[in-house]
Amino acid sequence: MTTRVIIVDDQAMVRAGFAALLAAQSDIDVVGEAPDGAQGVELSRRTRPDVVLMDVRMPEMDGIEAARRILAPPPGGGDTARGDHRPRVLMLTTFDVDDYVYEALRAGASGFLLKDAPPADLISAVRVVASGDALLAPSVTRRLIADFARQRPAGRGRPALRLKALTERETEVLTLVARGLSNAEIASTLVLAEQTVKTHVSRVLTKLDLRDRAQAVVFAYESGLVTPGE
């Protein structure tokens, strides 16, 4: 199946370069570009892409606010024909905007990619996010999430209470997801089949009403289940 992508970035050359690279892939179709967050939100609603490549810093509306609007549930639940469509958002950033990464994940982004990453990494990132997974493998991502979780006190009340919905095994799996382990690594750690781990992860996301692993990581830190430095 073809993955529909839009690119939202205020630099025309960046948009053109990314578009040319992605359009050359037989399984990726670039269906639009936008120079700022506000136009990106409108373009996303009009074209209904599978993946939005979203720059963090832009005029008019930054990428985080645009991601919030794109990923927010439609008022009143929307309609099944249009309102329920929400794409995956992959944030584009540089090392000097690390302080935005945590907020981007809280907004519902499925991960982030450094703008100077090799071309193969960009193509792979789009495919990973389109498949429904989160781009959380790089150690730098785990470090950033831990850094920002450290700056905020562990959650009280509702986030912690929601953990009670999980079984002991599901809590173990969520803990390992938050520490950045892949399904294969979790399977090895808990001596389970990888398919069993996938089932546990799916149940965790459903019970906690989370979109993907990125939100699961944020939730684990905010609820106090995992603390930085463990």
PDB file of C-alpha atoms in Angstrom:
ATOM      1  CA  MET A   1       0.000   0.000   0.000  1.00  0.00           C
ATOM      2  CA  THR A   2       1.110   3.565  -0.675  1.00  0.00           C
ATOM      3  CA  THR A   3       1.799   5.884   2.255  1.00  0.00           C
ATOM      4  CA  ARG A   4       0.461   9.404   1.726  1.00  0.00           C
ATOM      5  CA  VAL A   5       2.754  12.100   3.149  1.00  0.00           C
ATOM      6  CA  ILE A   6       2.651  15.873   3.530  1.00  0.00           C
ATOM      7  CA  ILE A   7       5.666  18.012   4.439  1.00  0.00           C
ATOM      8  CA  VAL A   8       5.286  21.083   6.667  1.00  0.00           C
ATOM      9  CA  ASP A   9       8.427  23.215   6.889  1.00  0.00           C
ATOM     10  CA  ASP A  10       9.124  26.923   6.443  1.00  0.00           C
ATOM     11  CA  GLN A  11      12.267  26.284   4.373  1.00  0.00           C
ATOM     12  CA  ALA A  12      11.420  25.749   0.715  1.00  0.00           C
ATOM     13  CA  MET A  13      14.649  23.879  -0.009  1.00  0.00           C
ATOM     14  CA  VAL A  14      14.043  21.460   2.851  1.00  0.00           C
ATOM     15  CA  ARG A  15      10.534  20.763   1.592  1.00  0.00           C
ATOM     16  CA  ALA A  16      11.771  20.265  -1.958  1.00  0.00           C
ATOM     17  CA  GLY A  17      14.610  17.984  -0.904  1.00  0.00           C
ATOM     18  CA  PHE A  18      12.452  15.798   1.322  1.00  0.00           C
ATOM     19  CA  ALA A  19       9.692  15.673  -1.279  1.00  0.00           C
ATOM     20  CA  ALA A  20      12.059  14.558  -4.038  1.00  0.00           C
ATOM     21  CA  LEU A  21      13.601  11.881  -1.825  1.00  0.00           C
ATOM     22  CA  LEU A  22      10.304  10.454  -0.622  1.00  0.00           C
ATOM     23  CA  ALA A  23       8.507  10.689  -3.975  1.00  0.00           C
ATOM     24  CA  ALA A  24      11.233   8.508  -5.497  1.00  0.00           C
ATOM     25  CA  GLN A  25      10.058   5.624  -3.304  1.00  0.00           C
ATOM     26  CA  SER A  26       7.466   3.362  -4.906  1.00  0.00           C
ATOM     27  CA  ASP A  27       5.490   3.010  -1.663  1.00  0.00           C
ATOM     28  CA  ILE A  28       5.394   6.722  -0.699  1.00  0.00           C
ATOM     29  CA  ASP A  29       3.294   9.460  -2.287  1.00  0.00           C
ATOM     30  CA  VAL A  30       3.932  13.121  -1.345  1.00  0.00           C
ATOM     31  CA  VAL A  31       0.490  14.707  -1.588  1.00  0.00           C
ATOM     32  CA  GLY A  32       1.258  18.251  -0.432  1.00  0.00           C
ATOM     33  CA  GLU A  33       3.580  20.798   1.169  1.00  0.00           C
ATOM     34  CA  ALA A  34       2.981  23.738   3.513  1.00  0.00           C
ATOM     35  CA  PRO A  35       5.279  26.575   4.747  1.00  0.00           C
ATOM     36  CA  ASP A  36       3.854  26.961   8.265  1.00  0.00           C
ATOM     37  CA  GLY A  37       1.807  25.185  10.899  1.00  0.00           C
ATOM     38  CA  ALA A  38      -1.500  26.900  10.180  1.00  0.00           C
ATOM     39  CA  GLN A  39      -1.383  25.958   6.501  1.00  0.00           C
ATOM     40  CA  GLY A  40      -0.154  22.512   7.504  1.00  0.00           C
ATOM     41  CA  VAL A  41      -3.275  21.923   9.597  1.00  0.00           C
ATOM     42  CA  GLU A  42      -5.517  22.987   6.713  1.00  0.00           C
ATOM     43  CA  LEU A  43      -3.553  20.876   4.235  1.00  0.00           C
ATOM     44  CA  SER A  44      -3.761  17.828   6.489  1.00  0.00           C
ATOM     45  CA  ARG A  45      -7.516  18.171   6.826  1.00  0.00           C
ATOM     46  CA  ARG A  46      -7.890  18.549   3.070  1.00  0.00           C
ATOM     47  CA  THR A  47      -5.540  15.800   1.881  1.00  0.00           C
ATOM     48  CA  ARG A  48      -5.942  13.300   4.748  1.00  0.00           C
ATOM     49  CA  PRO A  49      -2.346  11.982   4.694  1.00  0.00           C
ATOM     50  CA  ASP A  50      -1.069   8.937   6.545  1.00  0.00           C
ATOM     51  CA  VAL A  51       2.043  10.753   7.799  1.00  0.00           C
ATOM     52  CA  VAL A  52       2.798  14.432   8.422  1.00  0.00           C
ATOM     53  CA  LEU A  53       6.451  15.492   8.445  1.00  0.00           C
ATOM     54  CA  MET A  54       6.281  18.514  10.742  1.00  0.00           C
ATOM     55  CA  ASP A  55       9.033  21.034  11.434  1.00  0.00           C
ATOM     56  CA  VAL A  56       9.128  22.233  15.054  1.00  0.00           C
ATOM     57  CA  ARG A  57       9.955  25.908  14.539  1.00  0.00           C
ATOM     58  CA  MET A  58       7.874  27.827  11.990  1.00  0.00           C
ATOM     59  CA  PRO A  59       6.206  31.257  11.669  1.00  0.00           C
ATOM     60  CA  GLU A  60       2.470  31.809  12.165  1.00  0.00           C
ATOM     61  CA  MET A  61       2.029  28.542  14.072  1.00  0.00           C
ATOM     62  CA  ASP A  62       4.792  26.255  15.356  1.00  0.00           C
ATOM     63  CA  GLY A  63       4.855  22.540  14.726  1.00  0.00           C
ATOM     64  CA  ILE A  64       3.767  21.528  18.217  1.00  0.00           C
ATOM     65  CA  GLU A  65       0.553  23.553  18.127  1.00  0.00           C
ATOM     66  CA  ALA A  66      -0.093  22.327  14.589  1.00  0.00           C
ATOM     67  CA  ALA A  67       0.404  18.718  15.749  1.00  0.00           C
ATOM     68  CA  ARG A  68      -2.041  19.283  18.622  1.00  0.00           C
ATOM     69  CA  ARG A  69      -4.695  20.554  16.221  1.00  0.00           C
ATOM     70  CA  ILE A  70      -4.154  17.799  13.680  1.00  0.00           C
ATOM     71  CA  LEU A  71      -4.252  15.059  16.307  1.00  0.00           C
ATOM     72  CA  ALA A  72      -7.024  16.460  18.506  1.00  0.00           C
ATOM     73  CA  PRO A  73     -10.229  14.387  18.486  1.00  0.00           C
ATOM     74  CA  PRO A  74     -12.928  16.106  16.408  1.00  0.00           C
ATOM     75  CA  PRO A  75     -15.592  18.005  18.398  1.00  0.00           C
ATOM     76  CA  GLY A  76     -18.403  15.691  19.396  1.00  0.00           C
ATOM     77  CA  GLY A  77     -16.484  12.686  18.102  1.00  0.00           C
ATOM     78  CA  GLY A  78     -16.742  13.712  14.442  1.00  0.00           C
ATOM     79  CA  ASP A  79     -18.197  11.498  11.767  1.00  0.00           C
ATOM     80  CA  THR A  80     -16.860   8.188  10.566  1.00  0.00           C
ATOM     81  CA  ALA A  81     -16.361   9.491   7.041  1.00  0.00           C
ATOM     82  CA  ARG A  82     -14.050  12.403   7.861  1.00  0.00           C
ATOM     83  CA  GLY A  83     -13.796  13.285  11.538  1.00  0.00           C
ATOM     84  CA  ASP A  84     -12.025  10.172  12.750  1.00  0.00           C
ATOM     85  CA  HIS A  85      -9.047  10.445  10.401  1.00  0.00           C
ATOM     86  CA  ARG A  86      -5.900  11.373  12.275  1.00  0.00           C
ATOM     87  CA  PRO A  87      -2.503  10.905  10.639  1.00  0.00           C
ATOM     88  CA  ARG A  88       0.779  10.040  12.311  1.00  0.00           C
ATOM     89  CA  VAL A  89       2.982  13.061  12.955  1.00  0.00           C
ATOM     90  CA  LEU A  90       6.764  12.825  12.712  1.00  0.00           C
ATOM     91  CA  MET A  91       8.493  15.927  14.061  1.00  0.00           C
ATOM     92  CA  LEU A  92      11.557  17.332  12.301  1.00  0.00           C
ATOM     93  CA  THR A  93      14.045  18.965  14.640  1.00  0.00           C
ATOM     94  CA  THR A  94      17.676  19.850  15.288  1.00  0.00           C
ATOM     95  CA  PHE A  95      19.767  19.481  18.423  1.00  0.00           C
ATOM     96  CA  ASP A  96      19.209  23.145  19.332  1.00  0.00           C
ATOM     97  CA  VAL A  97      15.473  22.611  19.801  1.00  0.00           C
ATOM     98  CA  ASP A  98      15.674  19.599  22.083  1.00  0.00           C
ATOM     99  CA  ASP A  99      13.470  21.377  24.628  1.00  0.00           C
ATOM    100  CA  TYR A 100      10.513  20.925  22.267  1.00  0.00           C
ATOM    101  CA  VAL A 101      10.769  17.180  21.866  1.00  0.00           C
ATOM    102  CA  TYR A 102       8.954  16.175  25.039  1.00  0.00           C
ATOM    103  CA  GLU A 103       6.091  18.573  24.351  1.00  0.00           C
ATOM    104  CA  ALA A 104       5.828  17.221  20.820  1.00  0.00           C
ATOM    105  CA  LEU A 105       5.402  13.693  22.149  1.00  0.00           C
ATOM    106  CA  ARG A 106       2.837  14.914  24.673  1.00  0.00           C
ATOM    107  CA  ALA A 107       0.942  16.528  21.804  1.00  0.00           C
ATOM    108  CA  GLY A 108       0.647  13.091  20.239  1.00  0.00           C
ATOM    109  CA  ALA A 109       3.554  13.006  17.807  1.00  0.00           C
ATOM    110  CA  SER A 110       4.774   9.516  16.999  1.00  0.00           C
ATOM    111  CA  GLY A 111       8.421  10.477  17.235  1.00  0.00           C
ATOM    112  CA  PHE A 112      11.000  12.840  15.888  1.00  0.00           C
ATOM    113  CA  LEU A 113      13.823  12.896  13.390  1.00  0.00           C
ATOM    114  CA  LEU A 114      16.871  15.105  13.181  1.00  0.00           C
ATOM    115  CA  LYS A 115      16.894  17.197  10.015  1.00  0.00           C
ATOM    116  CA  ASP A 116      20.454  16.199   9.214  1.00  0.00           C
ATOM    117  CA  ALA A 117      19.718  12.471   9.439  1.00  0.00           C
ATOM    118  CA  PRO A 118      20.852  10.360   6.472  1.00  0.00           C
ATOM    119  CA  PRO A 119      18.292  10.038   3.641  1.00  0.00           C
ATOM    120  CA  ALA A 120      17.793   6.341   4.394  1.00  0.00           C
ATOM    121  CA  ASP A 121      16.781   7.240   7.963  1.00  0.00           C
ATOM    122  CA  LEU A 122      14.088   9.631   6.720  1.00  0.00           C
ATOM    123  CA  ILE A 123      12.611   7.010   4.409  1.00  0.00           C
ATOM    124  CA  SER A 124      12.725   4.390   7.160  1.00  0.00           C
ATOM    125  CA  ALA A 125      11.168   6.787   9.686  1.00  0.00           C
ATOM    126  CA  VAL A 126       8.182   7.465   7.442  1.00  0.00           C
ATOM    127  CA  ARG A 127       7.611   3.744   6.964  1.00  0.00           C
ATOM    128  CA  VAL A 128       7.975   2.967  10.684  1.00  0.00           C
ATOM    129  CA  VAL A 129       5.523   5.674  11.718  1.00  0.00           C
ATOM    130  CA  ALA A 130       3.077   4.783   8.935  1.00  0.00           C
ATOM    131  CA  SER A 131       3.030   1.181  10.156  1.00  0.00           C
ATOM    132  CA  GLY A 132       1.656   2.380  13.482  1.00  0.00           C
ATOM    133  CA  ASP A 133       4.856   2.153  15.506  1.00  0.00           C
ATOM    134  CA  ALA A 134       6.686   5.010  17.171  1.00  0.00           C
ATOM    135  CA  LEU A 135      10.144   6.233  16.283  1.00  0.00           C
ATOM    136  CA  LEU A 136      11.716   5.752  19.711  1.00  0.00           C
ATOM    137  CA  ALA A 137      14.636   3.460  19.045  1.00  0.00           C
ATOM    138  CA  PRO A 138      17.500   5.998  19.004  1.00  0.00           C
ATOM    139  CA  SER A 139      19.130   6.388  22.408  1.00  0.00           C
ATOM    140  CA  VAL A 140      18.987  10.171  22.028  1.00  0.00           C
ATOM    141  CA  THR A 141      15.189   9.982  22.094  1.00  0.00           C
ATOM    142  CA  ARG A 142      15.168   8.025  25.327  1.00  0.00           C
ATOM    143  CA  ARG A 143      17.640  10.484  26.848  1.00  0.00           C
ATOM    144  CA  LEU A 144      15.538  13.457  25.895  1.00  0.00           C
ATOM    145  CA  ILE A 145      12.336  11.971  27.281  1.00  0.00           C
ATOM    146  CA  ALA A 146      14.105  11.128  30.531  1.00  0.00           C
ATOM    147  CA  ASP A 147      15.603  14.628  30.751  1.00  0.00           C
ATOM    148  CA  PHE A 148      12.250  16.319  30.442  1.00  0.00           C
ATOM    149  CA  ALA A 149      10.505  13.864  32.714  1.00  0.00           C
ATOM    150  CA  ARG A 150      13.143  14.700  35.323  1.00  0.00           C
ATOM    151  CA  GLN A 151      12.179  18.362  35.119  1.00  0.00           C
ATOM    152  CA  ARG A 152       8.541  17.554  35.896  1.00  0.00           C
ATOM    153  CA  PRO A 153       7.233  15.878  39.064  1.00  0.00           C
ATOM    154  CA  ALA A 154       5.691  12.443  38.713  1.00  0.00           C
ATOM    155  CA  GLY A 155       1.992  12.514  38.010  1.00  0.00           C
ATOM    156  CA  ARG A 156      -0.537  12.455  40.803  1.00  0.00           C
ATOM    157  CA  GLY A 157      -4.124  11.322  40.707  1.00  0.00           C
ATOM    158  CA  ARG A 158      -5.579  10.237  37.408  1.00  0.00           C
ATOM    159  CA  PRO A 159      -2.413   9.072  35.542  1.00  0.00           C
ATOM    160  CA  ALA A 160      -1.349   6.870  38.469  1.00  0.00           C
ATOM    161  CA  LEU A 161      -4.895   5.587  39.006  1.00  0.00           C
ATOM    162  CA  ARG A 162      -5.128   4.524  35.364  1.00  0.00           C
ATOM    163  CA  LEU A 163      -2.250   2.100  35.965  1.00  0.00           C
ATOM    164  CA  LYS A 164      -4.578   0.001  38.126  1.00  0.00           C
ATOM    165  CA  ALA A 165      -6.344  -1.115  34.962  1.00  0.00           C
ATOM    166  CA  LEU A 166      -3.229  -3.062  33.922  1.00  0.00           C
ATOM    167  CA  THR A 167      -2.312  -6.586  34.926  1.00  0.00           C
ATOM    168  CA  GLU A 168       1.059  -7.232  36.547  1.00  0.00           C
ATOM    169  CA  ARG A 169       2.487  -8.489  33.254  1.00  0.00           C
ATOM    170  CA  GLU A 170       1.127  -5.513  31.301  1.00  0.00           C
ATOM    171  CA  THR A 171       2.729  -3.184  33.846  1.00  0.00           C
ATOM    172  CA  GLU A 172       6.053  -4.956  33.363  1.00  0.00           C
ATOM    173  CA  VAL A 173       5.748  -4.576  29.602  1.00  0.00           C
ATOM    174  CA  LEU A 174       4.889  -0.873  29.863  1.00  0.00           C
ATOM    175  CA  THR A 175       7.911  -0.333  32.115  1.00  0.00           C
ATOM    176  CA  LEU A 176      10.228  -1.889  29.551  1.00  0.00           C
ATOM    177  CA  VAL A 177       8.622   0.029  26.682  1.00  0.00           C
ATOM    178  CA  ALA A 178       9.287   3.246  28.623  1.00  0.00           C
ATOM    179  CA  ARG A 179      12.933   2.265  29.000  1.00  0.00           C
ATOM    180  CA  GLY A 180      13.226   2.097  25.225  1.00  0.00           C
ATOM    181  CA  LEU A 181      13.264  -1.649  24.668  1.00  0.00           C
ATOM    182  CA  SER A 182      11.946  -3.096  21.422  1.00  0.00           C
ATOM    183  CA  ASN A 183       9.411  -5.932  21.368  1.00  0.00           C
ATOM    184  CA  ALA A 184      12.202  -8.417  20.696  1.00  0.00           C
ATOM    185  CA  GLU A 185      14.227  -7.114  23.636  1.00  0.00           C
ATOM    186  CA  ILE A 186      11.183  -7.220  25.917  1.00  0.00           C
ATOM    187  CA  ALA A 187      10.487 -10.790  24.809  1.00  0.00           C
ATOM    188  CA  SER A 188      14.051 -11.770  25.676  1.00  0.00           C
ATOM    189  CA  THR A 189      13.927 -10.007  29.057  1.00  0.00           C
ATOM    190  CA  LEU A 190      10.610 -11.536  30.127  1.00  0.00           C
ATOM    191  CA  VAL A 191      11.176 -14.887  28.360  1.00  0.00           C
ATOM    192  CA  LEU A 192       8.080 -14.523  26.203  1.00  0.00           C
ATOM    193  CA  ALA A 193       7.280 -14.974  22.539  1.00  0.00           C
ATOM    194  CA  GLU A 194       7.565 -11.713  20.603  1.00  0.00           C
ATOM    195  CA  GLN A 195       3.959 -12.071  19.407  1.00  0.00           C
ATOM    196  CA  THR A 196       2.868 -12.314  23.049  1.00  0.00           C
ATOM    197  CA  VAL A 197       4.679  -9.062  23.788  1.00  0.00           C
ATOM    198  CA  LYS A 198       2.921  -7.394  20.858  1.00  0.00           C
ATOM    199  CA  THR A 199      -0.402  -8.522  22.301  1.00  0.00           C
ATOM    200  CA  HIS A 200       0.486  -7.109  25.725  1.00  0.00           C
ATOM    201  CA  VAL A 201       1.573  -3.794  24.198  1.00  0.00           C
ATOM    202  CA  SER A 202      -1.675  -3.573  22.247  1.00  0.00           C
ATOM    203  CA  ARG A 203      -3.711  -4.218  25.406  1.00  0.00           C
ATOM    204  CA  VAL A 204      -1.760  -1.588  27.331  1.00  0.00           C
ATOM    205  CA  LEU A 205      -2.452   1.015  24.645  1.00  0.00           C
ATOM    206  CA  THR A 206      -6.140   0.102  24.562  1.00  0.00           C
ATOM    207  CA  LYS A 207      -6.631   0.104  28.337  1.00  0.00           C
ATOM    208  CA  LEU A 208      -4.824   3.416  28.802  1.00  0.00           C
ATOM    209  CA  ASP A 209      -6.383   4.974  25.682  1.00  0.00           C
ATOM    210  CA  LEU A 210      -2.985   5.746  24.141  1.00  0.00           C
ATOM    211  CA  ARG A 211      -2.233   6.092  20.430  1.00  0.00           C
ATOM    212  CA  ASP A 212       1.167   4.440  20.287  1.00  0.00           C
ATOM    213  CA  ARG A 213       4.422   3.649  22.079  1.00  0.00           C
ATOM    214  CA  ALA A 214       5.456   7.300  22.130  1.00  0.00           C
ATOM    215  CA  GLN A 215       2.468   8.226  24.260  1.00  0.00           C
ATOM    216  CA  ALA A 216       3.016   5.109  26.363  1.00  0.00           C
ATOM    217  CA  VAL A 217       6.521   6.303  27.231  1.00  0.00           C
ATOM    218  CA  VAL A 218       5.279   9.758  28.192  1.00  0.00           C
ATOM    219  CA  PHE A 219       2.479   8.230  30.281  1.00  0.00           C
ATOM    220  CA  ALA A 220       4.879   5.913  32.112  1.00  0.00           C
ATOM    221  CA  TYR A 221       7.031   8.842  33.204  1.00  0.00           C
ATOM    222  CA  GLU A 222       4.143  11.153  34.067  1.00  0.00           C
ATOM    223  CA  SER A 223       2.380   8.514  36.133  1.00  0.00           C
ATOM    224  CA  GLY A 224       5.528   7.812  38.132  1.00  0.00           C
ATOM    225  CA  LEU A 225       5.775   4.199  36.945  1.00  0.00           C
ATOM    226  CA  VAL A 226       9.261   4.903  35.600  1.00  0.00           C
ATOM    227  CA  THR A 227      11.662   7.513  36.919  1.00  0.00           C
ATOM    228  CA  PRO A 228      14.752   8.867  35.147  1.00  0.00           C
ATOM    229  CA  GLY A 229      17.991   7.127  35.975  1.00  0.00           C
ATOM    230  CA  GLU A 230      16.492   3.741  36.815  1.00  0.00           C
TER     231      GLU A 230
END
